[in-house]
Amino acid sequence: MLINEIVKQEPPSDHLDFVFGALADPTRRAILAHLTSGEVSVKELAEPFEISLPAVSWHLKVLERAGLIARGREAQWRPCRLQAGALKEAGDWIEHYRRFWEERFDSLDDYLSKLQHKEGDDERKS
């Protein structure tokens, strides 16, 4: 199966690939949203999901590998916390392209305004 072959391949070398790959899953995004309120145990993170504790643990490993969370160990409590650095890196990457597209749209807007102005001039001459 194609999906299995993709999973078996070596991980991408670019850290952003890990970040965006982790963010691509709605369960992992929900986990990150839950962590915005502070440290939470793995068991607490698993409660709202209809998946097994091992499945939640797997999602946490993906998030940890991407640098989006950190996990600790305090006796029997295994807290997870949000790490903002990887999100900032992804945000900075996205911001670069947002500026690029805004410049393109501004140029297009200027061009369309000139066309409309030219059409108005042509209609007045007729």
PDB file of C-alpha atoms in Angstrom:
ATOM      1  CA  MET A   1       0.000   0.000   0.000  1.00  0.00           C
ATOM      2  CA  LEU A   2       1.319   3.446  -0.944  1.00  0.00           C
ATOM      3  CA  ILE A   3       0.669   5.043   2.452  1.00  0.00           C
ATOM      4  CA  ASN A   4       2.656   2.343   4.239  1.00  0.00           C
ATOM      5  CA  GLU A   5       5.580   2.847   1.879  1.00  0.00           C
ATOM      6  CA  ILE A   6       5.582   6.584   2.558  1.00  0.00           C
ATOM      7  CA  VAL A   7       5.578   5.996   6.323  1.00  0.00           C
ATOM      8  CA  LYS A   8       8.522   3.573   6.030  1.00  0.00           C
ATOM      9  CA  GLN A   9      10.713   6.104   4.202  1.00  0.00           C
ATOM     10  CA  GLU A  10      13.405   8.047   6.026  1.00  0.00           C
ATOM     11  CA  PRO A  11      12.064  11.140   7.801  1.00  0.00           C
ATOM     12  CA  PRO A  12      12.461  14.455   5.979  1.00  0.00           C
ATOM     13  CA  SER A  13      15.580  16.417   6.818  1.00  0.00           C
ATOM     14  CA  ASP A  14      13.833  19.783   7.033  1.00  0.00           C
ATOM     15  CA  HIS A  15      12.433  20.461  10.513  1.00  0.00           C
ATOM     16  CA  LEU A  16       9.468  22.317   9.011  1.00  0.00           C
ATOM     17  CA  ASP A  17       8.396  19.053   7.380  1.00  0.00           C
ATOM     18  CA  PHE A  18       7.965  17.574  10.863  1.00  0.00           C
ATOM     19  CA  VAL A  19       6.076  20.628  12.090  1.00  0.00           C
ATOM     20  CA  PHE A  20       3.668  20.821   9.166  1.00  0.00           C
ATOM     21  CA  GLY A  21       3.257  17.049   9.163  1.00  0.00           C
ATOM     22  CA  ALA A  22       2.313  17.153  12.841  1.00  0.00           C
ATOM     23  CA  LEU A  23      -0.079  20.060  12.274  1.00  0.00           C
ATOM     24  CA  ALA A  24      -1.765  18.260   9.376  1.00  0.00           C
ATOM     25  CA  ASP A  25      -3.687  15.994  11.743  1.00  0.00           C
ATOM     26  CA  PRO A  26      -6.843  17.339  13.449  1.00  0.00           C
ATOM     27  CA  THR A  27      -6.284  15.226  16.579  1.00  0.00           C
ATOM     28  CA  ARG A  28      -2.815  16.698  17.037  1.00  0.00           C
ATOM     29  CA  ARG A  29      -4.128  20.223  16.468  1.00  0.00           C
ATOM     30  CA  ALA A  30      -6.794  19.575  19.123  1.00  0.00           C
ATOM     31  CA  ILE A  31      -4.107  18.337  21.515  1.00  0.00           C
ATOM     32  CA  LEU A  32      -2.093  21.522  20.928  1.00  0.00           C
ATOM     33  CA  ALA A  33      -5.199  23.630  21.516  1.00  0.00           C
ATOM     34  CA  HIS A  34      -5.785  21.810  24.811  1.00  0.00           C
ATOM     35  CA  LEU A  35      -2.189  22.471  25.862  1.00  0.00           C
ATOM     36  CA  THR A  36      -2.595  26.233  25.496  1.00  0.00           C
ATOM     37  CA  SER A  37      -4.172  26.210  28.972  1.00  0.00           C
ATOM     38  CA  GLY A  38      -0.994  24.771  30.525  1.00  0.00           C
ATOM     39  CA  GLU A  39       0.596  21.452  31.393  1.00  0.00           C
ATOM     40  CA  VAL A  40      -1.707  18.450  31.127  1.00  0.00           C
ATOM     41  CA  SER A  41      -1.194  14.759  31.776  1.00  0.00           C
ATOM     42  CA  VAL A  42      -1.349  12.243  28.964  1.00  0.00           C
ATOM     43  CA  LYS A  43      -4.451  10.723  30.540  1.00  0.00           C
ATOM     44  CA  GLU A  44      -6.199  14.111  30.618  1.00  0.00           C
ATOM     45  CA  LEU A  45      -5.237  14.743  26.994  1.00  0.00           C
ATOM     46  CA  ALA A  46      -6.726  11.402  25.978  1.00  0.00           C
ATOM     47  CA  GLU A  47     -10.123  11.957  27.639  1.00  0.00           C
ATOM     48  CA  PRO A  48     -11.908  13.954  24.906  1.00  0.00           C
ATOM     49  CA  PHE A  49     -10.832  11.579  22.132  1.00  0.00           C
ATOM     50  CA  GLU A  50     -12.445   8.317  21.156  1.00  0.00           C
ATOM     51  CA  ILE A  51      -9.075   6.696  20.559  1.00  0.00           C
ATOM     52  CA  SER A  52      -6.910   4.483  22.726  1.00  0.00           C
ATOM     53  CA  LEU A  53      -4.269   5.754  25.126  1.00  0.00           C
ATOM     54  CA  PRO A  54      -1.519   4.207  22.928  1.00  0.00           C
ATOM     55  CA  ALA A  55      -2.927   6.130  19.938  1.00  0.00           C
ATOM     56  CA  VAL A  56      -2.805   9.389  21.904  1.00  0.00           C
ATOM     57  CA  SER A  57       0.724   8.507  22.965  1.00  0.00           C
ATOM     58  CA  TRP A  58       1.681   8.044  19.299  1.00  0.00           C
ATOM     59  CA  HIS A  59       0.243  11.490  18.454  1.00  0.00           C
ATOM     60  CA  LEU A  60       2.254  12.948  21.322  1.00  0.00           C
ATOM     61  CA  LYS A  61       5.432  11.367  19.963  1.00  0.00           C
ATOM     62  CA  VAL A  62       4.791  12.996  16.595  1.00  0.00           C
ATOM     63  CA  LEU A  63       4.234  16.376  18.275  1.00  0.00           C
ATOM     64  CA  GLU A  64       7.331  15.940  20.428  1.00  0.00           C
ATOM     65  CA  ARG A  65       9.465  14.967  17.424  1.00  0.00           C
ATOM     66  CA  ALA A  66       8.297  18.135  15.679  1.00  0.00           C
ATOM     67  CA  GLY A  67       9.297  20.180  18.723  1.00  0.00           C
ATOM     68  CA  LEU A  68       5.721  21.310  19.320  1.00  0.00           C
ATOM     69  CA  ILE A  69       5.448  19.805  22.802  1.00  0.00           C
ATOM     70  CA  ALA A  70       7.720  18.699  25.614  1.00  0.00           C
ATOM     71  CA  ARG A  71       6.944  15.799  27.908  1.00  0.00           C
ATOM     72  CA  GLY A  72       8.132  15.403  31.450  1.00  0.00           C
ATOM     73  CA  ARG A  73       7.951  12.884  34.207  1.00  0.00           C
ATOM     74  CA  GLU A  74       7.115  13.679  37.805  1.00  0.00           C
ATOM     75  CA  ALA A  75       6.598  10.433  39.739  1.00  0.00           C
ATOM     76  CA  GLN A  76       3.462   8.892  38.200  1.00  0.00           C
ATOM     77  CA  TRP A  77       2.416  12.120  36.486  1.00  0.00           C
ATOM     78  CA  ARG A  78       3.537  12.585  32.867  1.00  0.00           C
ATOM     79  CA  PRO A  79       2.922  16.241  32.027  1.00  0.00           C
ATOM     80  CA  CYS A  80       2.918  17.579  28.484  1.00  0.00           C
ATOM     81  CA  ARG A  81       3.408  21.240  27.655  1.00  0.00           C
ATOM     82  CA  LEU A  82       3.305  23.343  24.535  1.00  0.00           C
ATOM     83  CA  GLN A  83       6.595  24.488  22.982  1.00  0.00           C
ATOM     84  CA  ALA A  84       6.155  27.743  21.071  1.00  0.00           C
ATOM     85  CA  GLY A  85       9.471  27.737  19.195  1.00  0.00           C
ATOM     86  CA  ALA A  86       8.463  25.327  16.444  1.00  0.00           C
ATOM     87  CA  LEU A  87       5.157  27.151  15.936  1.00  0.00           C
ATOM     88  CA  LYS A  88       7.053  30.433  15.571  1.00  0.00           C
ATOM     89  CA  GLU A  89       9.317  28.863  12.965  1.00  0.00           C
ATOM     90  CA  ALA A  90       6.288  27.676  10.976  1.00  0.00           C
ATOM     91  CA  GLY A  91       4.586  31.051  11.436  1.00  0.00           C
ATOM     92  CA  ASP A  92       7.668  32.873  10.157  1.00  0.00           C
ATOM     93  CA  TRP A  93       7.749  30.631   7.087  1.00  0.00           C
ATOM     94  CA  ILE A  94       4.063  31.283   6.409  1.00  0.00           C
ATOM     95  CA  GLU A  95       4.517  35.022   7.013  1.00  0.00           C
ATOM     96  CA  HIS A  96       7.148  35.194   4.269  1.00  0.00           C
ATOM     97  CA  TYR A  97       4.662  33.798   1.759  1.00  0.00           C
ATOM     98  CA  ARG A  98       1.806  35.925   3.092  1.00  0.00           C
ATOM     99  CA  ARG A  99       3.861  39.046   2.349  1.00  0.00           C
ATOM    100  CA  PHE A 100       4.748  37.662  -1.089  1.00  0.00           C
ATOM    101  CA  TRP A 101       1.079  37.117  -1.989  1.00  0.00           C
ATOM    102  CA  GLU A 102      -0.005  40.451  -0.545  1.00  0.00           C
ATOM    103  CA  GLU A 103       2.524  42.172  -2.807  1.00  0.00           C
ATOM    104  CA  ARG A 104       1.211  40.208  -5.782  1.00  0.00           C
ATOM    105  CA  PHE A 105      -2.397  41.083  -4.943  1.00  0.00           C
ATOM    106  CA  ASP A 106      -1.465  44.750  -4.467  1.00  0.00           C
ATOM    107  CA  SER A 107       0.186  44.731  -7.910  1.00  0.00           C
ATOM    108  CA  LEU A 108      -2.884  43.079  -9.418  1.00  0.00           C
ATOM    109  CA  ASP A 109      -5.127  45.633  -7.715  1.00  0.00           C
ATOM    110  CA  ASP A 110      -3.019  48.480  -9.151  1.00  0.00           C
ATOM    111  CA  TYR A 111      -3.167  46.917 -12.615  1.00  0.00           C
ATOM    112  CA  LEU A 112      -6.945  46.469 -12.456  1.00  0.00           C
ATOM    113  CA  SER A 113      -7.402  50.054 -11.243  1.00  0.00           C
ATOM    114  CA  LYS A 114      -5.361  51.300 -14.205  1.00  0.00           C
ATOM    115  CA  LEU A 115      -7.467  49.196 -16.588  1.00  0.00           C
ATOM    116  CA  GLN A 116     -10.696  50.542 -15.123  1.00  0.00           C
ATOM    117  CA  HIS A 117      -9.364  54.095 -15.346  1.00  0.00           C
ATOM    118  CA  LYS A 118      -8.310  53.514 -18.974  1.00  0.00           C
ATOM    119  CA  GLU A 119     -11.741  52.060 -19.842  1.00  0.00           C
ATOM    120  CA  GLY A 120     -13.377  55.141 -18.292  1.00  0.00           C
ATOM    121  CA  ASP A 121     -11.150  57.409 -20.389  1.00  0.00           C
ATOM    122  CA  ASP A 122     -11.931  55.407 -23.565  1.00  0.00           C
ATOM    123  CA  GLU A 123     -15.707  55.638 -22.918  1.00  0.00           C
ATOM    124  CA  ARG A 124     -15.530  59.412 -22.404  1.00  0.00           C
ATOM    125  CA  LYS A 125     -13.641  59.834 -25.710  1.00  0.00           C
ATOM    126  CA  SER A 126     -16.332  57.883 -27.601  1.00  0.00           C
TER     127      SER A 126
END
